């Protein structure tokens, strides 16, 4: 099954986050053994802030390991609707539209989503 890998998992590994590094690296490795790992331009952009040059980023996210995929138009629509629901529920300002786009991409394509924020994503994207 294809797995869309959220930027927080990748960044946990690159930054050796004291709380999440172990879980993120172990879980990503488990997924890589049996699944296709997918990233999209939003995930790529969020991860890019850790790098000075695109060549460094490309080396860190090799295309043979992380398949690049465009964002579906249907995901844009779903992301907007879920973000509107979030705002109506008086969601915290810390969650941004890109997070909803990532969840919508996984939902529209029928992918699993590897993230450490699973509970929040499930509340808007139950599938």
PDB file of C-alpha atoms in Angstrom:
ATOM      1  CA  UNK A   1       0.000   0.000   0.000  1.00  0.00           C
ATOM      2  CA  UNK A   2       1.327   3.472  -0.766  1.00  0.00           C
ATOM      3  CA  UNK A   3       2.071   5.552   2.321  1.00  0.00           C
ATOM      4  CA  UNK A   4       2.138   9.331   2.262  1.00  0.00           C
ATOM      5  CA  UNK A   5       4.903  10.336   4.687  1.00  0.00           C
ATOM      6  CA  UNK A   6       4.163  13.504   6.644  1.00  0.00           C
ATOM      7  CA  UNK A   7       6.987  16.002   6.953  1.00  0.00           C
ATOM      8  CA  UNK A   8       6.977  15.743  10.750  1.00  0.00           C
ATOM      9  CA  UNK A   9       8.178  12.125  10.537  1.00  0.00           C
ATOM     10  CA  UNK A  10      10.990  13.019   8.147  1.00  0.00           C
ATOM     11  CA  UNK A  11      11.994  16.066  10.187  1.00  0.00           C
ATOM     12  CA  UNK A  12      12.012  14.000  13.405  1.00  0.00           C
ATOM     13  CA  UNK A  13      14.682  11.848  11.810  1.00  0.00           C
ATOM     14  CA  UNK A  14      16.736  14.675  10.286  1.00  0.00           C
ATOM     15  CA  UNK A  15      16.724  16.660  13.548  1.00  0.00           C
ATOM     16  CA  UNK A  16      17.120  13.581  15.770  1.00  0.00           C
ATOM     17  CA  UNK A  17      14.197  14.860  17.808  1.00  0.00           C
ATOM     18  CA  UNK A  18      14.656  13.578  21.377  1.00  0.00           C
ATOM     19  CA  UNK A  19      11.005  12.642  21.789  1.00  0.00           C
ATOM     20  CA  UNK A  20      10.103  11.316  18.325  1.00  0.00           C
ATOM     21  CA  UNK A  21      13.315  10.155  16.614  1.00  0.00           C
ATOM     22  CA  UNK A  22      13.080   6.530  17.717  1.00  0.00           C
ATOM     23  CA  UNK A  23       9.421   6.106  16.787  1.00  0.00           C
ATOM     24  CA  UNK A  24       9.710   7.973  13.486  1.00  0.00           C
ATOM     25  CA  UNK A  25      12.848   6.183  12.282  1.00  0.00           C
ATOM     26  CA  UNK A  26      11.569   2.735  13.287  1.00  0.00           C
ATOM     27  CA  UNK A  27       8.120   3.267  11.765  1.00  0.00           C
ATOM     28  CA  UNK A  28       9.468   4.742   8.534  1.00  0.00           C
ATOM     29  CA  UNK A  29      11.880   1.817   8.175  1.00  0.00           C
ATOM     30  CA  UNK A  30       9.024  -0.660   8.714  1.00  0.00           C
ATOM     31  CA  UNK A  31       6.909   1.056   6.072  1.00  0.00           C
ATOM     32  CA  UNK A  32       9.816   1.214   3.622  1.00  0.00           C
ATOM     33  CA  UNK A  33      10.200  -2.579   3.801  1.00  0.00           C
ATOM     34  CA  UNK A  34       6.679  -3.275   2.548  1.00  0.00           C
ATOM     35  CA  UNK A  35       5.164  -0.062   1.157  1.00  0.00           C
ATOM     36  CA  UNK A  36       5.787   2.649  -1.425  1.00  0.00           C
ATOM     37  CA  UNK A  37       6.726   5.894   0.305  1.00  0.00           C
ATOM     38  CA  UNK A  38       5.126   8.979  -1.223  1.00  0.00           C
ATOM     39  CA  UNK A  39       5.784  12.688  -0.713  1.00  0.00           C
ATOM     40  CA  UNK A  40       4.138  15.680  -2.358  1.00  0.00           C
ATOM     41  CA  UNK A  41       5.282  19.263  -3.009  1.00  0.00           C
ATOM     42  CA  UNK A  42       3.976  20.489   0.359  1.00  0.00           C
ATOM     43  CA  UNK A  43       5.901  17.836   2.275  1.00  0.00           C
ATOM     44  CA  UNK A  44       8.973  18.541   0.135  1.00  0.00           C
ATOM     45  CA  UNK A  45       8.692  22.278   0.898  1.00  0.00           C
ATOM     46  CA  UNK A  46       8.251  21.732   4.647  1.00  0.00           C
ATOM     47  CA  UNK A  47      11.307  19.465   4.788  1.00  0.00           C
ATOM     48  CA  UNK A  48      13.366  21.835   2.611  1.00  0.00           C
ATOM     49  CA  UNK A  49      13.719  24.406   5.375  1.00  0.00           C
ATOM     50  CA  UNK A  50      16.399  22.174   6.957  1.00  0.00           C
ATOM     51  CA  UNK A  51      18.670  22.465   3.919  1.00  0.00           C
ATOM     52  CA  UNK A  52      20.673  25.235   2.309  1.00  0.00           C
ATOM     53  CA  UNK A  53      20.791  23.744  -1.179  1.00  0.00           C
ATOM     54  CA  UNK A  54      18.345  21.714  -3.235  1.00  0.00           C
ATOM     55  CA  UNK A  55      21.082  19.165  -3.955  1.00  0.00           C
ATOM     56  CA  UNK A  56      21.330  18.424  -0.229  1.00  0.00           C
ATOM     57  CA  UNK A  57      17.587  17.978  -0.021  1.00  0.00           C
ATOM     58  CA  UNK A  58      17.556  15.692  -3.052  1.00  0.00           C
ATOM     59  CA  UNK A  59      20.259  13.571  -1.435  1.00  0.00           C
ATOM     60  CA  UNK A  60      18.270  13.399   1.811  1.00  0.00           C
ATOM     61  CA  UNK A  61      15.024  12.509   0.001  1.00  0.00           C
ATOM     62  CA  UNK A  62      16.218  10.279  -2.831  1.00  0.00           C
ATOM     63  CA  UNK A  63      13.509   9.858  -5.503  1.00  0.00           C
ATOM     64  CA  UNK A  64      14.078   6.107  -5.604  1.00  0.00           C
ATOM     65  CA  UNK A  65      13.093   5.975  -1.910  1.00  0.00           C
ATOM     66  CA  UNK A  66      10.485   8.766  -1.729  1.00  0.00           C
ATOM     67  CA  UNK A  67       8.221   8.788  -4.764  1.00  0.00           C
ATOM     68  CA  UNK A  68       7.183  12.303  -5.697  1.00  0.00           C
ATOM     69  CA  UNK A  69       3.542  12.793  -6.509  1.00  0.00           C
ATOM     70  CA  UNK A  70       1.559  15.803  -7.618  1.00  0.00           C
ATOM     71  CA  UNK A  71      -1.348  17.037  -5.546  1.00  0.00           C
ATOM     72  CA  UNK A  72      -4.769  15.941  -6.828  1.00  0.00           C
ATOM     73  CA  UNK A  73      -7.304  18.721  -7.501  1.00  0.00           C
ATOM     74  CA  UNK A  74      -9.900  16.720  -5.557  1.00  0.00           C
ATOM     75  CA  UNK A  75      -7.601  16.883  -2.533  1.00  0.00           C
ATOM     76  CA  UNK A  76      -7.564  20.687  -2.776  1.00  0.00           C
ATOM     77  CA  UNK A  77     -11.355  20.753  -2.576  1.00  0.00           C
ATOM     78  CA  UNK A  78     -11.475  18.305   0.337  1.00  0.00           C
ATOM     79  CA  UNK A  79      -8.697  20.164   2.168  1.00  0.00           C
ATOM     80  CA  UNK A  80     -10.631  23.411   1.883  1.00  0.00           C
ATOM     81  CA  UNK A  81     -13.833  21.840   3.208  1.00  0.00           C
ATOM     82  CA  UNK A  82     -12.040  20.200   6.146  1.00  0.00           C
ATOM     83  CA  UNK A  83     -10.193  23.421   6.950  1.00  0.00           C
ATOM     84  CA  UNK A  84     -13.523  25.283   6.981  1.00  0.00           C
ATOM     85  CA  UNK A  85     -14.924  22.698   9.405  1.00  0.00           C
ATOM     86  CA  UNK A  86     -11.797  23.111  11.546  1.00  0.00           C
ATOM     87  CA  UNK A  87     -12.304  26.888  11.673  1.00  0.00           C
ATOM     88  CA  UNK A  88     -15.996  26.476  12.520  1.00  0.00           C
ATOM     89  CA  UNK A  89     -14.978  24.214  15.392  1.00  0.00           C
ATOM     90  CA  UNK A  90     -12.718  27.042  16.615  1.00  0.00           C
ATOM     91  CA  UNK A  91      -9.548  25.069  15.900  1.00  0.00           C
ATOM     92  CA  UNK A  92      -6.262  26.298  17.278  1.00  0.00           C
ATOM     93  CA  UNK A  93      -4.382  28.600  14.982  1.00  0.00           C
ATOM     94  CA  UNK A  94      -1.385  26.217  14.990  1.00  0.00           C
ATOM     95  CA  UNK A  95      -2.932  23.989  12.349  1.00  0.00           C
ATOM     96  CA  UNK A  96      -2.577  25.342   8.852  1.00  0.00           C
ATOM     97  CA  UNK A  97      -4.202  24.584   5.533  1.00  0.00           C
ATOM     98  CA  UNK A  98      -1.142  22.588   4.301  1.00  0.00           C
ATOM     99  CA  UNK A  99      -1.817  19.966   6.990  1.00  0.00           C
ATOM    100  CA  UNK A 100      -5.331  19.528   5.647  1.00  0.00           C
ATOM    101  CA  UNK A 101      -3.969  19.281   2.115  1.00  0.00           C
ATOM    102  CA  UNK A 102      -1.647  16.449   3.189  1.00  0.00           C
ATOM    103  CA  UNK A 103      -4.521  14.589   4.858  1.00  0.00           C
ATOM    104  CA  UNK A 104      -6.789  15.157   1.872  1.00  0.00           C
ATOM    105  CA  UNK A 105      -4.123  13.877  -0.534  1.00  0.00           C
ATOM    106  CA  UNK A 106      -3.919  10.617   1.405  1.00  0.00           C
ATOM    107  CA  UNK A 107      -7.711  10.351   1.681  1.00  0.00           C
ATOM    108  CA  UNK A 108      -8.459  11.053  -1.985  1.00  0.00           C
ATOM    109  CA  UNK A 109      -5.815   8.600  -3.210  1.00  0.00           C
ATOM    110  CA  UNK A 110      -6.631   5.901  -0.650  1.00  0.00           C
ATOM    111  CA  UNK A 111      -3.147   6.029   0.883  1.00  0.00           C
ATOM    112  CA  UNK A 112      -2.147   5.384   4.445  1.00  0.00           C
ATOM    113  CA  UNK A 113      -0.680   8.457   6.136  1.00  0.00           C
ATOM    114  CA  UNK A 114       2.437   8.094   8.247  1.00  0.00           C
ATOM    115  CA  UNK A 115       2.322  10.936  10.771  1.00  0.00           C
ATOM    116  CA  UNK A 116       2.778  11.452  14.454  1.00  0.00           C
ATOM    117  CA  UNK A 117      -0.433  13.500  14.483  1.00  0.00           C
ATOM    118  CA  UNK A 118      -2.707  10.578  13.595  1.00  0.00           C
ATOM    119  CA  UNK A 119      -5.485  11.486  16.032  1.00  0.00           C
ATOM    120  CA  UNK A 120      -5.911  14.962  14.582  1.00  0.00           C
ATOM    121  CA  UNK A 121      -5.890  13.709  10.992  1.00  0.00           C
ATOM    122  CA  UNK A 122      -8.400  10.946  11.825  1.00  0.00           C
ATOM    123  CA  UNK A 123     -10.854  13.497  13.174  1.00  0.00           C
ATOM    124  CA  UNK A 124     -11.085  15.105   9.712  1.00  0.00           C
ATOM    125  CA  UNK A 125     -10.126  12.161   7.482  1.00  0.00           C
ATOM    126  CA  UNK A 126     -11.530   9.011   9.127  1.00  0.00           C
ATOM    127  CA  UNK A 127     -10.479   6.764   6.240  1.00  0.00           C
TER     128      UNK A 127
END
